[in-house]
Coordinates of C-alpha atoms and ligand atoms in Angstrom, one line a residue:
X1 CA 49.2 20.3 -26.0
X2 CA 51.1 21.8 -23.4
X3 CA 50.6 20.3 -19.7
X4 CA 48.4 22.7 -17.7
X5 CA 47.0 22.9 -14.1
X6 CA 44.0 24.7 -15.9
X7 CA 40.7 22.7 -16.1
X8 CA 39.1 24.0 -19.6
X9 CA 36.8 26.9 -17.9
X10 CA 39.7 28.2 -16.2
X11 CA 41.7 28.2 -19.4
X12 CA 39.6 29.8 -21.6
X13 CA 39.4 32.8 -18.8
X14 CA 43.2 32.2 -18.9
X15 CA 42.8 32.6 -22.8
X16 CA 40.7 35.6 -22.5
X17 CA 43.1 37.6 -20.0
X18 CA 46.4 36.4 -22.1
X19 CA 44.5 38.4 -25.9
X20 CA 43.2 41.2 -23.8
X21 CA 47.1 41.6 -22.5
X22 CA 48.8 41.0 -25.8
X23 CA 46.3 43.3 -28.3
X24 CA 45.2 45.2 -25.5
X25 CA 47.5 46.4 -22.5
X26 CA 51.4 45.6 -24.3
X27 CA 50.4 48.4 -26.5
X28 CA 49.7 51.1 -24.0
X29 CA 52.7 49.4 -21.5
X30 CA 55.7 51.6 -22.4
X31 CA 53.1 54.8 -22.5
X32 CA 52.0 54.1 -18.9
X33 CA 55.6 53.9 -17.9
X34 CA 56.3 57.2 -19.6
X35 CA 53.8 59.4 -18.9
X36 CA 53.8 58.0 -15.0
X37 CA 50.0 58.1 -15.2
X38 CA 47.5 56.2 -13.4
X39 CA 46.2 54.0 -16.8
X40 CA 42.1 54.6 -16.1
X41 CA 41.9 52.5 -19.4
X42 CA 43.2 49.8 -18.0
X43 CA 40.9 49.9 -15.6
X44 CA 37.6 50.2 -18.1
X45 CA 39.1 47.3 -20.0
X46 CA 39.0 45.2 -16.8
X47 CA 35.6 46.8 -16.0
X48 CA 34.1 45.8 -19.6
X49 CA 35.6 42.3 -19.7
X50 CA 34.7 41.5 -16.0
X51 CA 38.0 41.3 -14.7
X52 CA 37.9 42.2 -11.8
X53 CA 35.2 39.7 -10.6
X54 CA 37.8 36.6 -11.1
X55 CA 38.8 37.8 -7.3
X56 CA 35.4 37.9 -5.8
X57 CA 32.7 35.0 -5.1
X58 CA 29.9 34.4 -6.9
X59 CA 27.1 35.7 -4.2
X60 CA 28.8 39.4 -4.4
X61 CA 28.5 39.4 -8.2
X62 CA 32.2 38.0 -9.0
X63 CA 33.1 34.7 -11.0
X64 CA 33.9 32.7 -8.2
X65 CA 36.6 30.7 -10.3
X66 CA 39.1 30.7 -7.6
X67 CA 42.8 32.3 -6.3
X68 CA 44.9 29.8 -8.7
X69 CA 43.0 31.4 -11.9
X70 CA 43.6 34.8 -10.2
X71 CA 47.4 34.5 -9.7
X72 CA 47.3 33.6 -13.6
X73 CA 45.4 36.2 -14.7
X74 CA 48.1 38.8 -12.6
X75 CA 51.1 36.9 -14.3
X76 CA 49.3 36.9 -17.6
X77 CA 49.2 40.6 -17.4
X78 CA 52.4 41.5 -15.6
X79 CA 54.3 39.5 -19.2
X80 CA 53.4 42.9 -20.5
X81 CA 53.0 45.4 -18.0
X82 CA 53.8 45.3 -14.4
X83 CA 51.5 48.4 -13.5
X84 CA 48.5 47.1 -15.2
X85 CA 48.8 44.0 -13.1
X86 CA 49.3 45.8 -9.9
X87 CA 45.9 47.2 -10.3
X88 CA 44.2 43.6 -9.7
X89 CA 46.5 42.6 -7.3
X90 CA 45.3 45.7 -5.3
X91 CA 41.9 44.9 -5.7
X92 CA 42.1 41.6 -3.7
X93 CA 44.8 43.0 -1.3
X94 CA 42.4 45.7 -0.6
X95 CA 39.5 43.6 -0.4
X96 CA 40.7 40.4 1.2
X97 CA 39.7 42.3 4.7
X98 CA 36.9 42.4 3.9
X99 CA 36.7 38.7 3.0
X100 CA 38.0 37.2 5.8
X101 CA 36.7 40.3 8.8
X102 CA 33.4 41.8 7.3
X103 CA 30.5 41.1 8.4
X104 CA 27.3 40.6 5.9
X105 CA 26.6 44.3 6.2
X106 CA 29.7 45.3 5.5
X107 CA 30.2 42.7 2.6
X108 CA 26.8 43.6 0.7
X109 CA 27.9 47.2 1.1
X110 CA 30.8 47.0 -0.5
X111 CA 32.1 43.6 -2.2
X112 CA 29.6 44.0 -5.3
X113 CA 31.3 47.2 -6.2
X114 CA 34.7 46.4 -6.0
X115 CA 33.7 43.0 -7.9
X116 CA 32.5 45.1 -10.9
X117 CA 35.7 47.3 -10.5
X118 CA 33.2 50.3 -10.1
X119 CA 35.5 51.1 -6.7
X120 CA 39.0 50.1 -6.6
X121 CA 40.6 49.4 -3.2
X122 CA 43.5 50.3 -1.2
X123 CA 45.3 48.6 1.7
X124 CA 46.8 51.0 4.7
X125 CA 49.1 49.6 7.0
X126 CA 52.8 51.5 6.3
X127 CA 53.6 54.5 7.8
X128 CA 56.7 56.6 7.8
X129 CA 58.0 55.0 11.2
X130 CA 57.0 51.4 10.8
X131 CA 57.2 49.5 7.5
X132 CA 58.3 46.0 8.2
X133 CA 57.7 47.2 11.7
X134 CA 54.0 47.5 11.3
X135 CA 53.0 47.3 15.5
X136 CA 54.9 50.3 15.7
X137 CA 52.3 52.4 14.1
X138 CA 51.5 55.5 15.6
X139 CA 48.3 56.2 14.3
X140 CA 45.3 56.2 16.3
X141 CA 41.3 55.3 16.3
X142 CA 39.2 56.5 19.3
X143 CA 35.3 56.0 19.8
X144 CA 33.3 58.8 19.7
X145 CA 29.7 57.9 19.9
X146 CA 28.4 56.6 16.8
X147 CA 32.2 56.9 15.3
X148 CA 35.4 56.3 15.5
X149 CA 38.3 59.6 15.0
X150 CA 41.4 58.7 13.2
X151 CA 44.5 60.7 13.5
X152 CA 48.0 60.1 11.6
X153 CA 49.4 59.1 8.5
X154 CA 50.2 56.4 6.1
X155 CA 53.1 56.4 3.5
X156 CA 53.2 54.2 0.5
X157 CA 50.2 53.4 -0.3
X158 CA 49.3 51.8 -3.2
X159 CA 46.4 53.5 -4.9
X160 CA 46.6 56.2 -3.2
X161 CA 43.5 58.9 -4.5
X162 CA 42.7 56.0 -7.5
X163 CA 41.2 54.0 -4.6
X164 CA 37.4 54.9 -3.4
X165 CA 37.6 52.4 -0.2
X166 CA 40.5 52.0 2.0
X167 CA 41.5 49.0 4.4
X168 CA 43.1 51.4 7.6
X169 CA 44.6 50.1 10.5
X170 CA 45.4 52.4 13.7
X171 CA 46.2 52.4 17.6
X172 CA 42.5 52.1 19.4
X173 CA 44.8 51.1 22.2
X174 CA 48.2 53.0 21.8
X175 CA 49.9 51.2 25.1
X176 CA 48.9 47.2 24.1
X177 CA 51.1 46.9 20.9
X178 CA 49.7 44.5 18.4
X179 CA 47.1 43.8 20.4
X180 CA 46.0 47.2 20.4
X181 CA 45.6 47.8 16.7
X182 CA 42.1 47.9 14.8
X183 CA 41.0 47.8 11.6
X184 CA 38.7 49.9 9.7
X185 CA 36.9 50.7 6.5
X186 CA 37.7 54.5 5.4
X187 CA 36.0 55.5 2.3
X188 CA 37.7 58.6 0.1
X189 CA 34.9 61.6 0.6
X190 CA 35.7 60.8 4.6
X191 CA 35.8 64.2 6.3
X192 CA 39.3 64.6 7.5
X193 CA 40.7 62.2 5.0
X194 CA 43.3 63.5 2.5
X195 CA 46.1 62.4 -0.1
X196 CA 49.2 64.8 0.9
X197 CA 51.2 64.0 -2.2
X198 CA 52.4 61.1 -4.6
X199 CA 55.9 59.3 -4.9
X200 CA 57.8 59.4 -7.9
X201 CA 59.6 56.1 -8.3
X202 CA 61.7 53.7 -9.9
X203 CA 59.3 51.4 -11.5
X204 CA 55.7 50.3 -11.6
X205 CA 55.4 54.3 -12.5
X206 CA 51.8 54.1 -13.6
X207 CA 50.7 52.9 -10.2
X208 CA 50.0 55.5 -7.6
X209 CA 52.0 55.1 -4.0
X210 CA 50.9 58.5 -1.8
X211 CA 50.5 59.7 1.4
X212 CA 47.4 59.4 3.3
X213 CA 46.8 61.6 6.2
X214 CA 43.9 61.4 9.2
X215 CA 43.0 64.7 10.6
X216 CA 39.6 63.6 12.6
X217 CA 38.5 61.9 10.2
X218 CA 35.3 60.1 11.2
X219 CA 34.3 57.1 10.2
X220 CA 31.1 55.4 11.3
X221 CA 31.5 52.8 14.2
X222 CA 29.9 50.0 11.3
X223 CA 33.4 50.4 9.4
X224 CA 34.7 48.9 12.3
X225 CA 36.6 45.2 10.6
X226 CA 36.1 42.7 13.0
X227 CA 36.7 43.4 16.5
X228 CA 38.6 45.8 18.3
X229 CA 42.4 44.4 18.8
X230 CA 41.9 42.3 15.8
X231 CA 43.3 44.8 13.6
X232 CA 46.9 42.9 13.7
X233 CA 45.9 39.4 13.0
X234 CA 43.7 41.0 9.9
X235 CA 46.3 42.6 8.7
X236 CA 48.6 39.5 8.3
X237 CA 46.3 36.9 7.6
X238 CA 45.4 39.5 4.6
X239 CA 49.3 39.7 3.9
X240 CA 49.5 35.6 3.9
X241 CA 46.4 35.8 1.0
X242 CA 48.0 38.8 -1.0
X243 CA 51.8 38.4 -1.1
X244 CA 51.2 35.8 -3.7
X245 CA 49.4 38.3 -6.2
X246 CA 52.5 40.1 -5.6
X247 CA 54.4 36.5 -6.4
X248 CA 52.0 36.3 -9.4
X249 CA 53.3 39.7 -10.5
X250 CA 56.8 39.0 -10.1
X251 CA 56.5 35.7 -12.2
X252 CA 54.9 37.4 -15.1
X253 CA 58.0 40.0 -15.4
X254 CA 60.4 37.3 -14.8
X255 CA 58.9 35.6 -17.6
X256 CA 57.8 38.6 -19.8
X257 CA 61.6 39.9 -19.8
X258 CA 62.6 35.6 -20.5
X259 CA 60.0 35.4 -23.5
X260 CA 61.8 38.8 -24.9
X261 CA 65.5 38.0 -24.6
X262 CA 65.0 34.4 -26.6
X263 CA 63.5 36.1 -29.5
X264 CA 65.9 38.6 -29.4
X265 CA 68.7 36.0 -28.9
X266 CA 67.3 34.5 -31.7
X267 CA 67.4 37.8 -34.4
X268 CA 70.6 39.2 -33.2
X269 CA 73.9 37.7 -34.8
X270 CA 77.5 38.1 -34.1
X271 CA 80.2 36.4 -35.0
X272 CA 78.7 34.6 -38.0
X273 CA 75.9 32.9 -35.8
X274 CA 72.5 34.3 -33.8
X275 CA 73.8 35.1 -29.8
X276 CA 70.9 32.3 -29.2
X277 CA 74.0 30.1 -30.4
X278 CA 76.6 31.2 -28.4
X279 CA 76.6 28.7 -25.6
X280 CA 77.2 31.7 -22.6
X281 CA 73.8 33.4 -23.9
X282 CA 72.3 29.9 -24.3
X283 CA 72.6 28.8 -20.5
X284 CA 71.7 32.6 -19.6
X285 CA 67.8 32.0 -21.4
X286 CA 67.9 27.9 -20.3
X287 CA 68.8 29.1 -16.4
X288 CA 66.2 32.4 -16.6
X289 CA 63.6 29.5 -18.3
X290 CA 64.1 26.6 -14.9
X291 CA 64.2 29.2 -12.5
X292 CA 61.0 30.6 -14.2
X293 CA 59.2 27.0 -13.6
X294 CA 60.6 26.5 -10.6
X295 CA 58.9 29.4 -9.0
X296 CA 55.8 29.2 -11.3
X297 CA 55.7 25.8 -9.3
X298 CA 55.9 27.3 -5.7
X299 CA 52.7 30.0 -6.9
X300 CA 50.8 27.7 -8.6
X301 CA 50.8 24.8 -5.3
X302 CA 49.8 28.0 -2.7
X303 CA 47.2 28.8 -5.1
X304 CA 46.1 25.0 -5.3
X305 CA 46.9 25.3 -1.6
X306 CA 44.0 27.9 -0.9
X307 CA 41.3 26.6 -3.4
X308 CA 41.6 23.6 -1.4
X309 CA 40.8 25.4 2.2
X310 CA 44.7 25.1 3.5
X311 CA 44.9 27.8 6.2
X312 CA 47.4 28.6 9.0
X313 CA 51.1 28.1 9.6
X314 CA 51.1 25.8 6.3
X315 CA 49.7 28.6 4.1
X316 CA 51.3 31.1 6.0
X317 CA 54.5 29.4 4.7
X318 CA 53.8 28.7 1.7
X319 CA 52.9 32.2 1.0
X320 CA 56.2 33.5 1.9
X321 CA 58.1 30.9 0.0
X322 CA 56.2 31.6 -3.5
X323 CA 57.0 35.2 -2.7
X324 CA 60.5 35.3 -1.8
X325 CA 61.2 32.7 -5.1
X326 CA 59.2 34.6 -7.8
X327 CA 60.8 37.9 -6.7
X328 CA 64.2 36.9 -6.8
X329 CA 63.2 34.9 -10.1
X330 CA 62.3 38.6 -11.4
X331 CA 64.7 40.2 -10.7
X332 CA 67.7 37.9 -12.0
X333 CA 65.8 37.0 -15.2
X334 CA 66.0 40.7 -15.7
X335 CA 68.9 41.6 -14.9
X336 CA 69.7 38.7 -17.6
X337 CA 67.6 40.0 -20.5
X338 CA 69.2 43.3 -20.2
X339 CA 72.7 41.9 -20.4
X340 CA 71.2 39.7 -23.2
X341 CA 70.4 42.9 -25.1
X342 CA 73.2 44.1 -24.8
X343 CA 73.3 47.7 -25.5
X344 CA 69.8 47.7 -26.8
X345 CA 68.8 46.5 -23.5
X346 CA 69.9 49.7 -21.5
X347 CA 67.5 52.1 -24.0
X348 CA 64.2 52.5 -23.3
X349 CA 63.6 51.3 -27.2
X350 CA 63.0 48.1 -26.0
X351 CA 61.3 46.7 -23.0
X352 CA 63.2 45.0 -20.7
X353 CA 65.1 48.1 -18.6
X354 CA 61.3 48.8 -17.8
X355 CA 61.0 45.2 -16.7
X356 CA 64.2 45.5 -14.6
X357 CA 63.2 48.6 -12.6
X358 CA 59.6 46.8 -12.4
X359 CA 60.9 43.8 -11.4
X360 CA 63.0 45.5 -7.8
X361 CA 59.8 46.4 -6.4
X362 CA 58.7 43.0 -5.9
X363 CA 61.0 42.2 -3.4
X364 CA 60.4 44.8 -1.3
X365 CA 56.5 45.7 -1.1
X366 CA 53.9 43.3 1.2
X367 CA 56.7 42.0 3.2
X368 CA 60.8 42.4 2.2
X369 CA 62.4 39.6 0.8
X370 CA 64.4 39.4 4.4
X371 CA 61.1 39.4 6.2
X372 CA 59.7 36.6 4.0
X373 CA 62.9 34.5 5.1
X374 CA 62.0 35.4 8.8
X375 CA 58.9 33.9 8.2
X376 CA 59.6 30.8 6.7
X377 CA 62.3 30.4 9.3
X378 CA 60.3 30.7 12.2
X379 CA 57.3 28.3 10.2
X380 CA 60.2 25.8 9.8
X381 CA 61.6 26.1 13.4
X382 CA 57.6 25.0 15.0
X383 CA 57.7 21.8 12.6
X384 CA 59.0 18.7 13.7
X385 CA 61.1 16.9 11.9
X386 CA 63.4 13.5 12.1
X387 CA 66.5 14.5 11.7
X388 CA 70.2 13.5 11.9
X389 CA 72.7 15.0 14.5
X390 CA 76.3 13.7 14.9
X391 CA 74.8 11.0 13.0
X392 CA 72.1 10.1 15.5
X393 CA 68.5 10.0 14.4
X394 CA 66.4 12.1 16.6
Ligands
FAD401 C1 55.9 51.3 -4.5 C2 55.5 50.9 -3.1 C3 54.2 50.5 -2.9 C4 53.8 50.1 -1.6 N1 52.4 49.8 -1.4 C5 52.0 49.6 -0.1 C6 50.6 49.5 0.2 O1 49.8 49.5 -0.7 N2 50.2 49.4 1.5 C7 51.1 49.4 2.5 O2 50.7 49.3 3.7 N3 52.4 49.5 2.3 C8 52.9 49.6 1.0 N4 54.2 49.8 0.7 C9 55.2 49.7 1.9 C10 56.1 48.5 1.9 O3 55.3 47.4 2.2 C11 57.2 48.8 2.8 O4 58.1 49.8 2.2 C12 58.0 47.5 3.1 O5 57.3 46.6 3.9 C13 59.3 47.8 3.9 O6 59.2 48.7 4.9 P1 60.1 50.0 5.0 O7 60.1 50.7 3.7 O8 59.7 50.8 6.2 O9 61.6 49.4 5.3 P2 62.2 49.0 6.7 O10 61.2 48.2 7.5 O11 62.8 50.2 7.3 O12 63.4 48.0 6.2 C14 64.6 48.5 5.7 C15 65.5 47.3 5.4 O13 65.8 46.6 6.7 C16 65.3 45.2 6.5 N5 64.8 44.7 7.8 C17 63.8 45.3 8.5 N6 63.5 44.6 9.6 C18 64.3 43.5 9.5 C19 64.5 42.4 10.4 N7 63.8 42.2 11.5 N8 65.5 41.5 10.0 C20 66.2 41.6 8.9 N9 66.0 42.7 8.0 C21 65.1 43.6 8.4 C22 64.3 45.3 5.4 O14 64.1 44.0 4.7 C23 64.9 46.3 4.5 O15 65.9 45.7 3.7 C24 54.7 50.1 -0.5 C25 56.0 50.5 -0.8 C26 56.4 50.9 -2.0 C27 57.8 51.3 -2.2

């Protein structure tokens, strides 16, 4: 038997997600990229097979089985399509405000039905000015009696008009930077609350990314996450629990597009012999296979990491690291299996040009690939460490 991190409940959930992604979603995959519509299907198939709840505690009607089992469950599903996985790595980034700032009002109003995926989620912090930038947001919350009154925008967002809850954060103090942001719960029939319009895009094309726009639109004072000026530390302690589903996702193409290429490799002959043979094509699937394991390694010890209560600078690092390796993994092992394919590789025939333009996006959403190495730079720069310089231990 193979080795596995799995104990034998979270494997046969494992199991479970793996057959529903092989008989289920690889047959619709190359449809939702083609059509570039949101797969609701998808979504029913999570819904009937309780999907969703592996991301939620037991207490508000989820599994409870932990985040390592739901990293696996996103790279189970991203083998075969990177827009279906998306949709459950939403879900928790979406939700994990609530997790970490609700209060039990707030949680018993709303966890249960994004548990059962009767609600999906959205998370709201990009706008057209500030991306990486997030502090310089320029959309504001002010209290109004028994509300507060948004006004402004929000670009990219994931989910966009799918979602029926959204994680917002805004100015409720425009002149004290981070510490003047807020975060909020804004629910879709909001008054005031709109979707201007939707992206088309390279990849991912199933997945909604829109524009969200605040004109007055009230939301009651009890959506409030946490406390005023908390909004910023939310919205990264969030981003330290999410990027990884994002990892999770990047894994799944990397290894999706390796699992392709070697039985293609293995099929296609030329010059006598299957291109499996030929020794440059041979090191191509061997190198795509380490660097597969060697990120798979970095996900699997954050989720480990987090099942075991790690929190702070350690997670925070470990995050960014599983991140920045499974993206880059993804989108070298598909560059590869293109090249692999050759010709067949570049024709939407076969699946691994979808996996390639999939693939890019993972290095760019929840944190660039450049911000990810700021932040593992600065972790690395508070540690202490012995060290050698001009040959001196110091
Ligand atoms: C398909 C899609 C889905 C998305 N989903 C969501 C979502 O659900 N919710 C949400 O809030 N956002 C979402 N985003 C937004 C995404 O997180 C941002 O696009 C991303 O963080 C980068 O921000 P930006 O596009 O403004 O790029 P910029 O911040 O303008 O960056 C441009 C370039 O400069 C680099 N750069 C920026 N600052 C530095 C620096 N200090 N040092 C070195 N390099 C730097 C960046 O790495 C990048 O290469 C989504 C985006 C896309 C495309």
């Amino acid at each position: 038997m193979a080795f596995d991190v799995l104990d034998d409940e979270q494997r046969e959930l494992r199991d479970l997600v793996r057959t529903l992604a092989r008989e289920r979603i690889a047959p619709r995959a190359a449809e939702i990229d083609a059509s570039h519509e949101f797969p609701w299907d998808i979504v029913g198939l999570y819904r009937e097979n309780d999907i969703f709840g592996l991301f939620f505690a037991e207490e508000f009607g989820g599994l409870g089985t932990g985040a390592l089992l739901s990293l696996v469950a996103i790279e189970e599903v991203a083998k075969v399509c990177a827009t279906s996985a998306l949709i459950l790595a939403v879900q928790e980034l979406g939700s994990l405000g609530l997790k970490l700032a609700g209060d039990e009002e707030q949680k018993e109003r709303f966890l249960p039905r994004l548990a059962s995926g009767e609600w999906l989620a959205a998370y709201a912090l990009t706008e057209s000015g500030s991306g990486s930038d997030s502090a310089a947001m320029r959309t504001t919350a002010r209290r109004e009696g028994d509300s507060y009154v948004l006004d402004g925008s929000k670009r990219f967002i994931t989910n966009a008009g799918v979602a029926s809850l959204y994680t917002v954060f805004a100015k409720t103090d425009p002149e004290a930077g981070h510490a003047g942001i807020s975060a909020f719960l804004v629910e879709a029939d909001a008054a005031g609350f709109a979707v201007a319009r939707l992206e088309p895009k390279l990849g991912i094309a199933g997945s909604t990314t829109g524009e969200l726009t605040f004109d007055g639109c009230r939301v009651p004072a009890g959506n409030l996450l946490g406390e005023e000026g908390e909004g910023f530390r939310i919205a990264m302690r969030i981003l330290d629990r999410s990027r990884p589903g994002v990892a999770a996702q990047a894994l799944g193409i990397a290894q999706g597009a390796t699992d392709y290429a070697l039985e293609y490799a293995k099929t296609r002959e030329t010059m006598g012999r299957p291109i499996a043979e030929h020794q440059l094509i041979a090191a191509k699937l061997a190198d795509m296979e380490t660097e597969c394991e060697a990120a798979r390694g970095l996900l699997y010890r954050f989720g480990q990491m987090l099942d075991a209560g790690v929190g702070g600078p350690e997670l925070t690092k470990a995050s960014a690291m599983a991140k920045l390796k499974c993206g880059d993994v993804a989108m070298a092992a598909t560059t590869e299996a293109v090249q692999i394919l050759g010709g067949y590789g570049y024709i939407k025939e076969y699946p691994v040009e979808r996996f390639m333009r999939d693939a890019k996006i993972t290095q760019i959403y929840e944190g660039t690939q450049e911000i990810q190495r700021l932040v593992i730079a600065r972790e690395m720069l508070k540690e202490t460490r012995a060290f050698l310089l001009g040959g001196v231990a110091a």
